[in-house]
Amino acid sequence: MTNTSDIMILKRRKSLRVNENILAIILMLFFISESLSKILYMSNLSFNRVSAVVKIGFLVYYAFILKNFKGLKWIILLSIVFFVSQIFVLNPDGWMTGLCENLLYFAKYMYIFILANFIKDYSTYGGKEKALKFVLYIIRWNSILILIGFVFEIDLFSTYLGKQRFGYDGLIQVNSQASFIYIFILIYVFNNWINNKTFSLDIILFTLSGLFIGTKTLYLFYVFLMIYLLFYFKLGKLFFLVTIMGGILIYLNLETFISIMNSFSLYRERGMLTFLFSFRNDLLIETYNLAINNYWSWVNYILGGGFFYKIRTEMAFFDLYLFWGIFSIVYLKMYYDAVLKVYFNENFLMYNICVVLFIAFLGGNFFTNAVISFYILIISDQFKNRKILNFKKTVEICPTKQVDTLD
């Protein structure tokens, strides 16, 4: 009896150790695979989809250990909507071809819910803390590579192939990934400073390196973040100084300054909409014209019916309707429960998540990027953990006082 009990205890401890490290291990594999994919792509090698292999590998692994799936009924509902909508799309390539080609985007939309369920069921509090520390190590390392890339003009670390535009994103593969990863890590470090009143050098490193990524997405976020900090916190002074410092460094590089100025010529030639949307407003009109005149039957106005392997608007909320129709509301409710809900507990977080959603509206692959999803979930989970800790402290201090229960 004792031996059986000891064996069970050892198994539980072993399981706990696995759960403590599993998130950090998977995150490490994601980052290494993305880095390798970028290196192979920049080296013009034919096979450069290492990251896709790792993502599929994770899905296979999770399928073997899956016990339950919260929100499975909604996943099934959206799956039915997707399959039925593809049947009614008037695709010249045939509905089966359209279905198979669009399965990739279906998987991309669903990936964040799979990750969220995995994190909830197979990771301990300690495991989430380790994962966050690993995220910080990754961003610190990548930020150093960004600064090195800028100083020595290293092509491998550039945001845009062939230096078409100014930007260095280190070993992050895609510019939209770099933009949103840095946005969420900046939200985390600034929010941490605001709440704990402790200064971190990460604020300077992440803010400065983010300036050199060179995407309008990040620059727009910086504007909104600076407005908030300047109006509400003295922290704005430091943020302002760091931003000015980065601006001076960019200005000192003449080629960089010229490339930034050239981007503003687009505003003069095509107007504010085209400048803000980077031609996505034209893409929006073209995509919806194709849907209305060529691809959609009346059913698709209800169920959606993407043909993303051919064209999409690259504007998150418009693409949601194209893919899911009116069932975009279901998708957004699931996304709110998995990610957004925790951001509506504090003013700073609420302000910034609204900025993020506004930026996603303007453009980018916000809902369809598995790598972004992993970082977002790990960072967002820290805000949830803090809410739980604050709740426990409230109960301990005022045990007889009625407090709101947590969801």
Short mmCIF file of C-alpha atoms in Angstrom, two decimals:
data_model
loop_
_atom_site.label_atom_id
_atom_site.label_comp_id
_atom_site.label_asym_id
_atom_site.label_seq_id
_atom_site.Cartn_x
_atom_site.Cartn_y
_atom_site.Cartn_z
CA MET A 1 0.00 0.00 0.00
CA THR A 2 2.83 2.32 0.94
CA ASN A 3 4.71 1.51 -2.25
CA THR A 4 1.62 2.28 -4.36
CA SER A 5 1.14 5.58 -2.53
CA ASP A 6 4.82 6.51 -3.02
CA ILE A 7 4.61 5.66 -6.73
CA MET A 8 1.55 7.89 -7.15
CA ILE A 9 3.29 10.76 -5.36
CA LEU A 10 6.36 10.37 -7.60
CA LYS A 11 4.14 10.36 -10.71
CA ARG A 12 2.40 13.54 -9.57
CA ARG A 13 5.75 15.23 -8.91
CA LYS A 14 7.05 14.15 -12.31
CA SER A 15 3.87 15.44 -13.96
CA LEU A 16 4.24 18.73 -12.07
CA ARG A 17 7.85 19.12 -13.27
CA VAL A 18 6.72 18.52 -16.86
CA ASN A 19 3.93 21.08 -16.51
CA GLU A 20 6.36 23.56 -14.94
CA ASN A 21 8.55 23.54 -18.04
CA ILE A 22 6.28 22.61 -20.93
CA LEU A 23 5.25 26.17 -21.85
CA ALA A 24 8.84 27.46 -21.85
CA ILE A 25 9.97 24.46 -23.94
CA ILE A 26 7.23 24.95 -26.56
CA LEU A 27 7.90 28.70 -26.64
CA MET A 28 11.60 28.01 -27.17
CA LEU A 29 10.77 25.67 -30.07
CA PHE A 30 8.50 28.31 -31.59
CA PHE A 31 11.16 31.01 -31.37
CA ILE A 32 14.00 28.80 -32.67
CA SER A 33 11.86 27.57 -35.57
CA GLU A 34 10.82 31.13 -36.49
CA SER A 35 14.45 32.25 -36.35
CA LEU A 36 15.58 29.34 -38.52
CA SER A 37 12.78 30.04 -40.99
CA LYS A 38 13.95 33.64 -41.32
CA ILE A 39 17.60 32.62 -41.74
CA LEU A 40 16.68 30.07 -44.43
CA TYR A 41 14.37 32.53 -46.18
CA MET A 42 16.97 35.31 -46.19
CA SER A 43 19.47 32.77 -47.55
CA ASN A 44 17.09 32.09 -50.49
CA LEU A 45 16.83 28.36 -49.67
CA SER A 46 13.86 26.48 -51.09
CA PHE A 47 12.76 24.96 -47.78
CA ASN A 48 12.22 27.61 -45.12
CA ARG A 49 8.98 26.55 -43.38
CA VAL A 50 10.57 25.12 -40.22
CA SER A 51 8.11 27.10 -38.11
CA ALA A 52 5.14 25.41 -39.83
CA VAL A 53 6.56 21.99 -38.97
CA VAL A 54 6.82 22.95 -35.28
CA LYS A 55 3.27 24.35 -35.18
CA ILE A 56 1.86 21.18 -36.75
CA GLY A 57 4.00 19.10 -34.40
CA PHE A 58 2.48 20.89 -31.42
CA LEU A 59 -1.05 20.18 -32.69
CA VAL A 60 -0.23 16.47 -33.09
CA TYR A 61 1.29 16.35 -29.59
CA TYR A 62 -1.72 18.12 -28.07
CA ALA A 63 -4.15 15.80 -29.87
CA PHE A 64 -2.58 12.84 -28.04
CA ILE A 65 -2.79 14.38 -24.55
CA LEU A 66 -6.07 16.31 -24.91
CA LYS A 67 -8.60 15.49 -22.20
CA ASN A 68 -11.22 18.21 -22.47
CA PHE A 69 -11.71 21.37 -24.48
CA LYS A 70 -13.52 24.35 -23.01
CA GLY A 71 -15.74 25.99 -25.60
CA LEU A 72 -15.69 22.93 -27.86
CA LYS A 73 -19.31 23.56 -28.92
CA TRP A 74 -18.31 26.95 -30.36
CA ILE A 75 -15.35 25.40 -32.19
CA ILE A 76 -17.72 22.82 -33.70
CA LEU A 77 -20.19 25.56 -34.65
CA LEU A 78 -17.51 27.62 -36.42
CA SER A 79 -16.20 24.47 -38.12
CA ILE A 80 -19.66 23.75 -39.54
CA VAL A 81 -20.01 27.39 -40.64
CA PHE A 82 -16.64 27.21 -42.40
CA PHE A 83 -17.34 23.96 -44.26
CA VAL A 84 -20.87 24.94 -45.33
CA SER A 85 -19.78 28.44 -46.42
CA GLN A 86 -17.07 26.99 -48.66
CA ILE A 87 -19.63 24.80 -50.44
CA PHE A 88 -21.62 27.90 -51.44
CA VAL A 89 -18.61 29.96 -52.57
CA LEU A 90 -18.72 30.15 -56.38
CA ASN A 91 -15.05 29.33 -56.75
CA PRO A 92 -13.83 28.90 -60.36
CA ASP A 93 -11.26 26.40 -59.02
CA GLY A 94 -14.05 24.25 -57.56
CA TRP A 95 -15.41 24.22 -54.01
CA MET A 96 -13.14 21.35 -52.91
CA THR A 97 -10.02 23.27 -53.98
CA GLY A 98 -11.27 26.35 -52.17
CA LEU A 99 -12.04 24.32 -49.06
CA CYS A 100 -8.59 22.71 -48.94
CA GLU A 101 -6.75 25.96 -49.65
CA ASN A 102 -8.70 27.88 -46.99
CA LEU A 103 -8.21 25.18 -44.34
CA LEU A 104 -4.89 26.87 -43.55
CA TYR A 105 -6.66 30.09 -42.59
CA PHE A 106 -9.29 28.18 -40.62
CA ALA A 107 -6.45 26.60 -38.62
CA LYS A 108 -4.83 30.01 -38.12
CA TYR A 109 -8.05 31.47 -36.73
CA MET A 110 -8.52 28.50 -34.36
CA TYR A 111 -4.91 28.26 -33.17
CA ILE A 112 -5.23 30.80 -30.36
CA PHE A 113 -8.11 28.86 -28.76
CA ILE A 114 -6.12 25.62 -28.91
CA LEU A 115 -3.17 27.37 -27.26
CA ALA A 116 -5.42 28.98 -24.64
CA ASN A 117 -6.94 25.62 -23.72
CA PHE A 118 -3.50 23.99 -23.57
CA ILE A 119 -2.15 26.72 -21.27
CA LYS A 120 -5.20 26.45 -19.01
CA ASP A 121 -5.12 22.66 -18.67
CA TYR A 122 -1.44 21.75 -18.84
CA SER A 123 0.48 24.52 -17.18
CA THR A 124 0.89 25.42 -13.52
CA TYR A 125 1.26 28.91 -12.07
CA GLY A 126 5.01 28.30 -11.82
CA GLY A 127 5.07 27.14 -15.43
CA LYS A 128 3.42 30.35 -16.58
CA GLU A 129 5.95 32.40 -14.60
CA LYS A 130 8.81 30.50 -16.26
CA ALA A 131 7.25 31.05 -19.66
CA LEU A 132 7.00 34.80 -19.00
CA LYS A 133 10.65 34.94 -17.94
CA PHE A 134 11.56 33.14 -21.15
CA VAL A 135 9.49 35.64 -23.17
CA LEU A 136 11.46 38.47 -21.53
CA TYR A 137 14.77 36.72 -22.32
CA ILE A 138 13.71 36.27 -25.95
CA ILE A 139 12.70 39.92 -26.36
CA ARG A 140 15.88 41.17 -24.64
CA TRP A 141 18.03 39.02 -26.91
CA ASN A 142 16.09 40.04 -30.00
CA SER A 143 16.23 43.73 -29.00
CA ILE A 144 20.02 43.54 -28.82
CA LEU A 145 20.07 41.95 -32.29
CA ILE A 146 17.87 44.79 -33.58
CA LEU A 147 20.32 47.41 -32.28
CA ILE A 148 23.29 45.46 -33.68
CA GLY A 149 21.49 45.15 -37.02
CA PHE A 150 20.88 48.90 -37.11
CA VAL A 151 24.44 49.89 -36.18
CA PHE A 152 26.16 47.46 -38.57
CA GLU A 153 23.38 47.36 -41.24
CA ILE A 154 23.05 43.56 -41.11
CA ASP A 155 20.60 42.30 -43.75
CA LEU A 156 19.68 39.19 -41.76
CA PHE A 157 18.15 41.32 -39.00
CA SER A 158 16.27 43.67 -41.33
CA THR A 159 12.48 43.87 -41.26
CA TYR A 160 12.08 44.12 -45.03
CA LEU A 161 13.89 41.94 -47.55
CA GLY A 162 16.47 43.83 -49.57
CA LYS A 163 16.07 46.90 -47.33
CA GLN A 164 13.03 48.04 -49.31
CA ARG A 165 12.16 50.15 -46.27
CA PHE A 166 13.88 51.05 -43.05
CA GLY A 167 13.53 48.53 -40.25
CA TYR A 168 15.29 45.87 -38.18
CA ASP A 169 13.30 43.18 -36.35
CA GLY A 170 16.11 40.84 -35.26
CA LEU A 171 15.27 37.17 -35.71
CA ILE A 172 11.50 37.62 -35.76
CA GLN A 173 10.33 36.29 -39.10
CA VAL A 174 7.44 38.60 -40.07
CA ASN A 175 7.06 42.35 -39.47
CA SER A 176 3.47 42.00 -38.19
CA GLN A 177 4.70 39.48 -35.61
CA ALA A 178 7.41 41.87 -34.46
CA SER A 179 4.93 44.75 -34.23
CA PHE A 180 2.37 43.01 -32.02
CA ILE A 181 4.92 41.12 -29.90
CA TYR A 182 6.63 44.41 -29.03
CA ILE A 183 3.30 46.17 -28.46
CA PHE A 184 2.22 43.59 -25.88
CA ILE A 185 5.61 43.43 -24.16
CA LEU A 186 5.60 47.23 -23.91
CA ILE A 187 2.11 47.13 -22.39
CA TYR A 188 3.42 44.57 -19.88
CA VAL A 189 6.58 46.44 -18.77
CA PHE A 190 4.89 49.84 -18.54
CA ASN A 191 1.91 48.40 -16.69
CA ASN A 192 4.30 46.61 -14.35
CA TRP A 193 6.07 49.87 -13.60
CA ILE A 194 2.83 51.75 -13.04
CA ASN A 195 1.53 49.13 -10.59
CA ASN A 196 4.73 48.18 -8.76
CA LYS A 197 6.51 51.56 -8.92
CA THR A 198 9.75 49.75 -9.79
CA PHE A 199 11.88 50.86 -12.73
CA SER A 200 13.13 48.27 -15.21
CA LEU A 201 15.84 48.71 -17.82
CA ASP A 202 13.61 46.61 -20.07
CA ILE A 203 11.49 49.73 -20.59
CA ILE A 204 14.39 51.57 -22.22
CA LEU A 205 15.64 48.53 -24.17
CA PHE A 206 12.23 47.52 -25.53
CA THR A 207 11.11 51.08 -26.29
CA LEU A 208 14.34 51.96 -28.09
CA SER A 209 14.61 48.72 -30.09
CA GLY A 210 10.91 48.93 -31.00
CA LEU A 211 11.59 52.24 -32.73
CA PHE A 212 14.01 50.52 -35.12
CA ILE A 213 11.54 47.84 -36.24
CA GLY A 214 10.19 50.44 -38.64
CA THR A 215 6.51 49.50 -38.93
CA LYS A 216 3.70 52.07 -38.96
CA THR A 217 1.83 49.76 -36.59
CA LEU A 218 4.43 50.28 -33.87
CA TYR A 219 4.84 54.00 -34.52
CA LEU A 220 1.08 54.49 -34.23
CA PHE A 221 1.06 52.56 -30.94
CA TYR A 222 3.92 54.74 -29.66
CA VAL A 223 1.89 57.87 -30.36
CA PHE A 224 -1.10 56.59 -28.37
CA LEU A 225 1.11 55.30 -25.55
CA MET A 226 2.94 58.63 -25.29
CA ILE A 227 -0.37 60.51 -25.16
CA TYR A 228 -1.56 58.37 -22.24
CA LEU A 229 1.70 58.59 -20.30
CA LEU A 230 2.11 62.33 -20.81
CA PHE A 231 -1.41 63.06 -19.62
CA TYR A 232 -1.60 60.69 -16.68
CA PHE A 233 1.89 59.79 -15.49
CA LYS A 234 5.31 61.34 -15.02
CA LEU A 235 6.58 58.19 -16.73
CA GLY A 236 5.74 59.97 -19.94
CA LYS A 237 8.81 62.15 -19.52
CA LEU A 238 11.13 59.14 -19.65
CA PHE A 239 9.19 57.60 -22.54
CA PHE A 240 9.41 60.93 -24.36
CA LEU A 241 13.18 61.11 -23.80
CA VAL A 242 13.76 57.53 -25.00
CA THR A 243 11.62 58.13 -28.09
CA ILE A 244 13.48 61.37 -28.89
CA MET A 245 16.78 59.53 -28.36
CA GLY A 246 15.75 56.90 -30.89
CA GLY A 247 14.52 59.59 -33.28
CA ILE A 248 17.90 61.32 -33.16
CA LEU A 249 19.72 58.03 -33.86
CA ILE A 250 17.48 57.38 -36.86
CA TYR A 251 17.99 60.95 -38.09
CA LEU A 252 21.78 60.57 -37.84
CA ASN A 253 21.53 57.71 -40.33
CA LEU A 254 20.81 59.74 -43.49
CA GLU A 255 19.55 56.81 -45.58
CA THR A 256 17.15 55.86 -42.82
CA PHE A 257 15.84 59.40 -42.54
CA ILE A 258 15.32 59.61 -46.33
CA SER A 259 13.39 56.29 -46.39
CA ILE A 260 11.07 57.51 -43.62
CA MET A 261 10.47 60.80 -45.43
CA ASN A 262 9.69 58.89 -48.64
CA SER A 263 6.90 57.04 -46.86
CA PHE A 264 5.25 60.40 -46.16
CA SER A 265 5.26 61.18 -49.88
CA LEU A 266 2.56 58.52 -50.16
CA TYR A 267 0.35 60.79 -48.05
CA ARG A 268 0.85 63.68 -50.47
CA GLU A 269 0.23 61.53 -53.56
CA ARG A 270 -2.65 59.28 -52.45
CA GLY A 271 -4.14 60.92 -49.37
CA MET A 272 -4.52 60.09 -45.69
CA LEU A 273 -6.52 56.86 -46.15
CA THR A 274 -3.93 55.22 -48.39
CA PHE A 275 -1.10 56.44 -46.13
CA LEU A 276 -2.74 55.01 -42.98
CA PHE A 277 -3.91 51.77 -44.59
CA SER A 278 -0.82 51.19 -46.79
CA PHE A 279 -3.02 50.55 -49.87
CA ARG A 280 -5.26 48.19 -47.86
CA ASN A 281 -8.20 50.51 -48.57
CA ASP A 282 -7.73 49.69 -52.28
CA LEU A 283 -7.40 46.00 -51.39
CA LEU A 284 -10.61 46.21 -49.34
CA ILE A 285 -12.60 47.54 -52.32
CA GLU A 286 -11.08 44.96 -54.68
CA THR A 287 -11.73 42.05 -52.30
CA TYR A 288 -15.35 42.95 -51.59
CA ASN A 289 -16.01 43.60 -55.29
CA LEU A 290 -14.75 40.08 -56.03
CA ALA A 291 -16.91 38.65 -53.24
CA ILE A 292 -20.09 40.43 -54.35
CA ASN A 293 -19.67 40.08 -58.12
CA ASN A 294 -17.83 36.78 -58.53
CA TYR A 295 -17.56 34.53 -55.50
CA TRP A 296 -20.51 34.88 -53.13
CA SER A 297 -24.00 33.46 -53.27
CA TRP A 298 -26.70 34.83 -50.94
CA VAL A 299 -25.77 32.24 -48.28
CA ASN A 300 -22.28 33.70 -47.97
CA TYR A 301 -23.61 37.03 -46.79
CA ILE A 302 -24.73 35.14 -43.69
CA LEU A 303 -22.02 32.49 -43.28
CA GLY A 304 -19.11 34.30 -44.89
CA GLY A 305 -16.85 32.43 -47.25
CA GLY A 306 -13.22 33.45 -47.52
CA PHE A 307 -11.06 32.90 -50.56
CA PHE A 308 -7.96 34.04 -48.70
CA TYR A 309 -5.55 31.92 -50.73
CA LYS A 310 -6.33 34.31 -53.59
CA ILE A 311 -6.91 37.68 -51.91
CA ARG A 312 -7.90 39.22 -48.57
CA THR A 313 -8.14 42.75 -47.21
CA GLU A 314 -5.41 42.27 -44.54
CA MET A 315 -7.66 44.33 -42.24
CA ALA A 316 -8.51 42.14 -39.27
CA PHE A 317 -12.19 42.91 -38.74
CA PHE A 318 -13.16 43.05 -42.42
CA ASP A 319 -11.41 39.72 -42.97
CA LEU A 320 -13.34 38.30 -40.01
CA TYR A 321 -16.64 39.05 -41.74
CA LEU A 322 -15.35 37.71 -45.07
CA PHE A 323 -14.41 34.43 -43.40
CA TRP A 324 -17.16 33.94 -40.81
CA GLY A 325 -20.03 36.22 -41.90
CA ILE A 326 -22.36 37.14 -39.04
CA PHE A 327 -20.72 34.36 -36.99
CA SER A 328 -17.79 36.74 -36.56
CA ILE A 329 -19.68 37.74 -33.40
CA VAL A 330 -19.20 34.20 -32.05
CA TYR A 331 -15.50 34.33 -32.89
CA LEU A 332 -15.06 37.70 -31.19
CA LYS A 333 -16.91 36.47 -28.08
CA MET A 334 -14.52 33.51 -27.89
CA TYR A 335 -11.55 35.82 -28.37
CA TYR A 336 -12.86 38.15 -25.67
CA ASP A 337 -13.12 35.27 -23.20
CA ALA A 338 -9.69 33.87 -24.09
CA VAL A 339 -7.72 37.13 -24.23
CA LEU A 340 -9.46 40.48 -23.98
CA LYS A 341 -11.55 40.15 -20.80
CA VAL A 342 -8.59 40.58 -18.45
CA TYR A 343 -7.67 43.92 -20.05
CA PHE A 344 -10.87 45.58 -18.86
CA ASN A 345 -9.86 45.48 -15.17
CA GLU A 346 -7.50 48.49 -15.25
CA ASN A 347 -7.61 51.83 -17.07
CA PHE A 348 -4.13 51.53 -18.59
CA LEU A 349 -4.78 48.02 -19.91
CA MET A 350 -8.24 48.94 -21.22
CA TYR A 351 -6.87 51.99 -23.04
CA ASN A 352 -4.07 50.03 -24.68
CA ILE A 353 -6.15 47.02 -25.73
CA CYS A 354 -8.57 49.45 -27.43
CA VAL A 355 -5.56 50.96 -29.23
CA VAL A 356 -4.46 47.46 -30.29
CA LEU A 357 -7.92 46.67 -31.67
CA PHE A 358 -7.96 49.99 -33.53
CA ILE A 359 -4.57 49.16 -35.07
CA ALA A 360 -5.86 45.69 -35.99
CA PHE A 361 -8.79 47.38 -37.71
CA LEU A 362 -6.37 49.45 -39.81
CA GLY A 363 -4.40 46.40 -40.90
CA GLY A 364 -2.37 43.38 -39.98
CA ASN A 365 -2.75 39.67 -39.31
CA PHE A 366 -3.83 40.06 -35.70
CA PHE A 367 -6.27 37.13 -35.46
CA THR A 368 -4.45 34.73 -37.79
CA ASN A 369 -0.93 34.52 -36.43
CA ALA A 370 -0.09 31.61 -34.12
CA VAL A 371 3.22 33.10 -32.96
CA ILE A 372 1.59 36.37 -31.88
CA SER A 373 -1.10 34.34 -30.11
CA PHE A 374 1.42 32.49 -27.94
CA TYR A 375 3.10 35.68 -26.72
CA ILE A 376 -0.25 37.44 -26.19
CA LEU A 377 -1.64 34.57 -24.09
CA ILE A 378 1.44 34.28 -21.87
CA ILE A 379 1.62 38.03 -21.27
CA SER A 380 -2.14 38.42 -20.79
CA ASP A 381 -2.22 35.56 -18.30
CA GLN A 382 0.01 37.62 -15.99
CA PHE A 383 -2.68 40.29 -15.74
CA LYS A 384 -5.19 37.60 -14.83
CA ASN A 385 -2.85 36.16 -12.18
CA ARG A 386 -2.42 39.61 -10.65
CA LYS A 387 -6.19 40.04 -10.51
CA ILE A 388 -6.46 36.73 -8.64
CA LEU A 389 -3.68 37.72 -6.20
CA ASN A 390 -5.35 41.08 -5.56
CA PHE A 391 -8.65 39.29 -4.97
CA LYS A 392 -7.03 36.96 -2.43
CA LYS A 393 -5.41 39.90 -0.62
CA THR A 394 -8.80 41.65 -0.44
CA VAL A 395 -10.36 38.53 1.09
CA GLU A 396 -7.50 38.20 3.61
CA ILE A 397 -7.67 41.86 4.64
CA CYS A 398 -11.48 42.04 4.74
CA PRO A 399 -12.70 38.43 5.29
CA THR A 400 -16.19 39.55 6.26
CA LYS A 401 -16.56 42.07 3.47
CA GLN A 402 -18.51 40.99 0.41
CA VAL A 403 -16.36 41.10 -2.73
CA ASP A 404 -17.14 40.38 -6.35
CA THR A 405 -16.38 36.84 -7.40
CA LEU A 406 -13.93 36.17 -10.19
CA ASP A 407 -15.04 34.66 -13.45
#
